[in-house]
C-alpha positions as protocol buffer text, in pm:
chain_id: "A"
residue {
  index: 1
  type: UNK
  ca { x: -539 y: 5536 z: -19080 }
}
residue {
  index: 2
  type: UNK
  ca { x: -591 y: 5196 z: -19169 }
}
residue {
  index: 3
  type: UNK
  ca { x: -284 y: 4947 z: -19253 }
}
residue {
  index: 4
  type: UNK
  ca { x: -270 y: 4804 z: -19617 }
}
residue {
  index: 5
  type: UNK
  ca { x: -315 y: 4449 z: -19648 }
}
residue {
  index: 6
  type: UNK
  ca { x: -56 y: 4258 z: -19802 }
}
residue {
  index: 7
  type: UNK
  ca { x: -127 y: 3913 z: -19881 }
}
residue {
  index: 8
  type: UNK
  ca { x: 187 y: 3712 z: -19901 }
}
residue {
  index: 9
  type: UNK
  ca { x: 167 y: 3386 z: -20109 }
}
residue {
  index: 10
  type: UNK
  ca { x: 547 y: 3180 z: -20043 }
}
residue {
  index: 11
  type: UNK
  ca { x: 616 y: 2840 z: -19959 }
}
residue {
  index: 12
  type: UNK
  ca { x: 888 y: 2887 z: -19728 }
}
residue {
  index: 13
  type: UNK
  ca { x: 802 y: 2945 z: -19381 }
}
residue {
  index: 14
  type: UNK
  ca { x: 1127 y: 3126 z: -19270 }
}
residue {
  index: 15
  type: UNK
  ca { x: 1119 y: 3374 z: -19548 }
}
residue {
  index: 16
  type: UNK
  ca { x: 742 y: 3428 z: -19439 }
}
residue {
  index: 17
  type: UNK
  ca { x: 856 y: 3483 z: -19092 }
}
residue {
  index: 18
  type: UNK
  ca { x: 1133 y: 3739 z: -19240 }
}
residue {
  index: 19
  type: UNK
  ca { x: 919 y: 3934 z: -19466 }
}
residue {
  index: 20
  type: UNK
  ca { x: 600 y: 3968 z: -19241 }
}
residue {
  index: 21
  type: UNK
  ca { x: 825 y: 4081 z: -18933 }
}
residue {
  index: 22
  type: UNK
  ca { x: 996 y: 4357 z: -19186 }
}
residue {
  index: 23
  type: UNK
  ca { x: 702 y: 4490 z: -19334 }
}
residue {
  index: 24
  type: UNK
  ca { x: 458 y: 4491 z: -19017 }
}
residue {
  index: 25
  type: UNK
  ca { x: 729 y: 4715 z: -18893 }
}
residue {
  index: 26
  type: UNK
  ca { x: 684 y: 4901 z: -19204 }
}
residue {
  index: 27
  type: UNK
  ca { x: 330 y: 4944 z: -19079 }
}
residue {
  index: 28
  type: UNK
  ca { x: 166 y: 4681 z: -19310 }
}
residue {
  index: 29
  type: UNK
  ca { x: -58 y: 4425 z: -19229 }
}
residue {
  index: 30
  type: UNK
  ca { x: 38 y: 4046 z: -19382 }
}
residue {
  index: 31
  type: UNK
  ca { x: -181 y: 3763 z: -19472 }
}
residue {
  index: 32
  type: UNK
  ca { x: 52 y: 3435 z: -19505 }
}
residue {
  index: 33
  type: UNK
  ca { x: -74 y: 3217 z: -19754 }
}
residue {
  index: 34
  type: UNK
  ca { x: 178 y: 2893 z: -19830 }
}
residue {
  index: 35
  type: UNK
  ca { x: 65 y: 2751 z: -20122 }
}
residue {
  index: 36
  type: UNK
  ca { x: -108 y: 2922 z: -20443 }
}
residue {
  index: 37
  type: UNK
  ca { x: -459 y: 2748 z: -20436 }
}
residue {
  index: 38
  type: UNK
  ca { x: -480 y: 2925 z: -20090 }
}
residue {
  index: 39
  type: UNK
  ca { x: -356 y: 3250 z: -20210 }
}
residue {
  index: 40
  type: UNK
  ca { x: -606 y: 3225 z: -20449 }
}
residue {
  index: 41
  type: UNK
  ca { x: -864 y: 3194 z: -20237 }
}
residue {
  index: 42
  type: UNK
  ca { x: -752 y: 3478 z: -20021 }
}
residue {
  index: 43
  type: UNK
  ca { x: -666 y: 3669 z: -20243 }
}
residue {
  index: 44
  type: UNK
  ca { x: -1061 y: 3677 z: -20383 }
}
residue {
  index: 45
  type: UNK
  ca { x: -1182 y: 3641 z: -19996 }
}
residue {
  index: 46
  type: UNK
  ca { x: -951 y: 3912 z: -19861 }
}
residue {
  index: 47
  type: UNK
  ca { x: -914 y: 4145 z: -20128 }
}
residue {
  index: 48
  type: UNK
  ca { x: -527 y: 4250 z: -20021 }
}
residue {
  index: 49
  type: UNK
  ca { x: -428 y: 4581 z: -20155 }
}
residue {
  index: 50
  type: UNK
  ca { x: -78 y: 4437 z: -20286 }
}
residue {
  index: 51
  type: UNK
  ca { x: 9 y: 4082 z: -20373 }
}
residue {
  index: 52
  type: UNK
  ca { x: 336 y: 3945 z: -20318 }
}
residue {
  index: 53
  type: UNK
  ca { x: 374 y: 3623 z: -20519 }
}
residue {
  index: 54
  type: UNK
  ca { x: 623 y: 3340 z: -20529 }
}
residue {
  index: 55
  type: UNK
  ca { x: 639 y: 3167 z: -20886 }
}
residue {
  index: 56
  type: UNK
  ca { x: 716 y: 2795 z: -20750 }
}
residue {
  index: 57
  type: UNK
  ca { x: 440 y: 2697 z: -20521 }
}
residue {
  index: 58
  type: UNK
  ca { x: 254 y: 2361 z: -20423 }
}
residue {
  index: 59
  type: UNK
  ca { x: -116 y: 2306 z: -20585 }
}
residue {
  index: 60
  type: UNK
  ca { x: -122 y: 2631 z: -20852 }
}
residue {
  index: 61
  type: UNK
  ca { x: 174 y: 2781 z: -21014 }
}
residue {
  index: 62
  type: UNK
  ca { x: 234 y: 3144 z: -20916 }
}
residue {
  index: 63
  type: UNK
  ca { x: 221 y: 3249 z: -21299 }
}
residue {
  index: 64
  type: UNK
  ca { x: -160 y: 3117 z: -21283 }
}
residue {
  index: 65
  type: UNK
  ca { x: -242 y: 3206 z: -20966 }
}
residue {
  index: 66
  type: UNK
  ca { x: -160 y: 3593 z: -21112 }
}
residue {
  index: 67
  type: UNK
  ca { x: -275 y: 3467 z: -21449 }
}
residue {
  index: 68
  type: UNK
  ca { x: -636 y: 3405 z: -21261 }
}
residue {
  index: 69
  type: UNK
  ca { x: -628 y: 3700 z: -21079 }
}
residue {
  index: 70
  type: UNK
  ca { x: -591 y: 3934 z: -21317 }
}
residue {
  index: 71
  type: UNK
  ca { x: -793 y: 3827 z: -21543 }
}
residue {
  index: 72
  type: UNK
  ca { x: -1099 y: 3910 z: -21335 }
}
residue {
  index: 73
  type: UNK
  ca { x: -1201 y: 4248 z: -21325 }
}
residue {
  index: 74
  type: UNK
  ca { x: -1310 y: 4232 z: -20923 }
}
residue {
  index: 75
  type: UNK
  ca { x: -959 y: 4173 z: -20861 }
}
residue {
  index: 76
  type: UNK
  ca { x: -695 y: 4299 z: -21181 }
}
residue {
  index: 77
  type: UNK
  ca { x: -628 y: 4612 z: -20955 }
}
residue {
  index: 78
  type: UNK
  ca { x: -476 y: 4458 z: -20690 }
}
residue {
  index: 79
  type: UNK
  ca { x: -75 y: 4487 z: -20810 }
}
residue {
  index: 80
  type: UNK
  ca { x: 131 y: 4168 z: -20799 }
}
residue {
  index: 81
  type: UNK
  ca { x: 515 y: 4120 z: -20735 }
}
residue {
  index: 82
  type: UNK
  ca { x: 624 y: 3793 z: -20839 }
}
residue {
  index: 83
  type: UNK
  ca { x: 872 y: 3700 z: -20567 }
}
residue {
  index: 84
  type: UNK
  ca { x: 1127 y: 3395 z: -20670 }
}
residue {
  index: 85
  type: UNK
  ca { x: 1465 y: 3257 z: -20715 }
}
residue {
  index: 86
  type: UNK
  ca { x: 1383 y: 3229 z: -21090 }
}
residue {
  index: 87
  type: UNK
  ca { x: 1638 y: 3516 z: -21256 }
}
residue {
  index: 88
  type: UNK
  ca { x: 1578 y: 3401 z: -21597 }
}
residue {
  index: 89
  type: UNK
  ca { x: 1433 y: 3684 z: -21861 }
}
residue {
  index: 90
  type: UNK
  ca { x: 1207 y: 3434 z: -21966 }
}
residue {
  index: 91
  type: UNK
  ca { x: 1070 y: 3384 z: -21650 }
}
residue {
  index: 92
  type: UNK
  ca { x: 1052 y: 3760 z: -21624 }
}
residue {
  index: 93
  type: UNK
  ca { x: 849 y: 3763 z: -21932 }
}
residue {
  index: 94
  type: UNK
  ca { x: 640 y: 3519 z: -21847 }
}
residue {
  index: 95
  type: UNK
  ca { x: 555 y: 3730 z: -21542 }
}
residue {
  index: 96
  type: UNK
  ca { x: 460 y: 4021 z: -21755 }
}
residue {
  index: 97
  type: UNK
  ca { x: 230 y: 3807 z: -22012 }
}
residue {
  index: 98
  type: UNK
  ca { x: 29 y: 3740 z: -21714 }
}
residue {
  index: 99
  type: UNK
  ca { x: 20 y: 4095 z: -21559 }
}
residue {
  index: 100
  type: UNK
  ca { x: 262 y: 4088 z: -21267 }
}
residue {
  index: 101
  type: UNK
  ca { x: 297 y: 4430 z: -21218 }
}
residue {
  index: 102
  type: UNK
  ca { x: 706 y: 4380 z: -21100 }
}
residue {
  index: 103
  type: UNK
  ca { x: 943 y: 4121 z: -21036 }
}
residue {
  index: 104
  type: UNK
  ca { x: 1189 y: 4087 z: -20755 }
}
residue {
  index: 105
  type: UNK
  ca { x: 1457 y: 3827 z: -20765 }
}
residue {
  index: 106
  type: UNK
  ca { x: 1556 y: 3588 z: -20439 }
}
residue {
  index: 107
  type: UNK
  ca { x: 1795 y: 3694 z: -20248 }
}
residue {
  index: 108
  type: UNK
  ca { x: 1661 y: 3990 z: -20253 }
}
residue {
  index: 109
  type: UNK
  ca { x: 1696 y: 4361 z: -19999 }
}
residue {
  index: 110
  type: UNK
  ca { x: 1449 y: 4422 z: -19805 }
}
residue {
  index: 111
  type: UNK
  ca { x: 1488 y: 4800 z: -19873 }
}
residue {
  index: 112
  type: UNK
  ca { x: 1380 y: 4690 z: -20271 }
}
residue {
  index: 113
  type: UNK
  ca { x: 1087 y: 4528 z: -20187 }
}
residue {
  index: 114
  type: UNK
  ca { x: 996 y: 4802 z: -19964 }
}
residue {
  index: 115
  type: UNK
  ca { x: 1052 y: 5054 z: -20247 }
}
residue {
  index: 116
  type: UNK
  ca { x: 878 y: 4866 z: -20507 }
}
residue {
  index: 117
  type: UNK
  ca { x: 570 y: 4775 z: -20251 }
}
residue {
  index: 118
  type: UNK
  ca { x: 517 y: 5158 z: -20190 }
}
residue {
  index: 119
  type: UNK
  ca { x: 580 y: 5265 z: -20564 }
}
residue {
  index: 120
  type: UNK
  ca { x: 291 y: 5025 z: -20674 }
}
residue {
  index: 121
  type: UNK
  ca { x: 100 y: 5136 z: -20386 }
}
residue {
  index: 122
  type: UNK
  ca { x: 163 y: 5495 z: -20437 }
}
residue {
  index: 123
  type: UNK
  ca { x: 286 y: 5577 z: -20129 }
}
């Protein structure tokens, strides 16, 4: 069976590192992007099967970046976690007017994300 493509979209190398070594041994396969004009990209390019998003990135927001994505029907499938430190409702709600499909906070458990990435998935 074939792994799913996650495409990872974060700024910070280390937590890259971290979540692509947990989920590859959750049997997915992760596409680093570290900035959101190169998510972007990938994102259309790649065509992950889950998105995993930070909100504060260099060269495009992650609220556009999602804002973008699913506004295009070749790609408003693809479910998007917003990943960040923001905790804020608003910024919560502002992930929802642009379609994020969840939200997980930083610091966050692995085990969560794991959860969350094989609800959306249905897994």
């Amino acid at each position: 069976m074939e792994k799913k493509k996650i495409l990872l979209v974060e700024d910070e190398k280390d937590l890259v590192e971290t979540v692509t070594l947990r989920l590859e041994a959750a049997g997915y396969k992760i596409m680093p992007a570290y900035d959101g004009r190169e998510g972007f990209e990938k994102a259309k390019r790649e065509k992950p099967d889950l998105i995993i998003l930070d909100l504060m990135l260099p060269k495009m927001d992650g609220y556009k970046v999602c804002g973008l994505l699913k506004a295009d029907t070749r790609y408003n499938k693809i479910p998007i976690i917003m990943f960040t430190a923001r905790a804020q409702e608003s910024d919560k709600k502002m992930g929802q007017e642009v379609g994020a499909n969840a939200y997980i906070t930083k610091p966050f458990e692995p085990q969560a994300l794991l959860e969350k990435i094989r609800q959306l998935l249905k897994e």
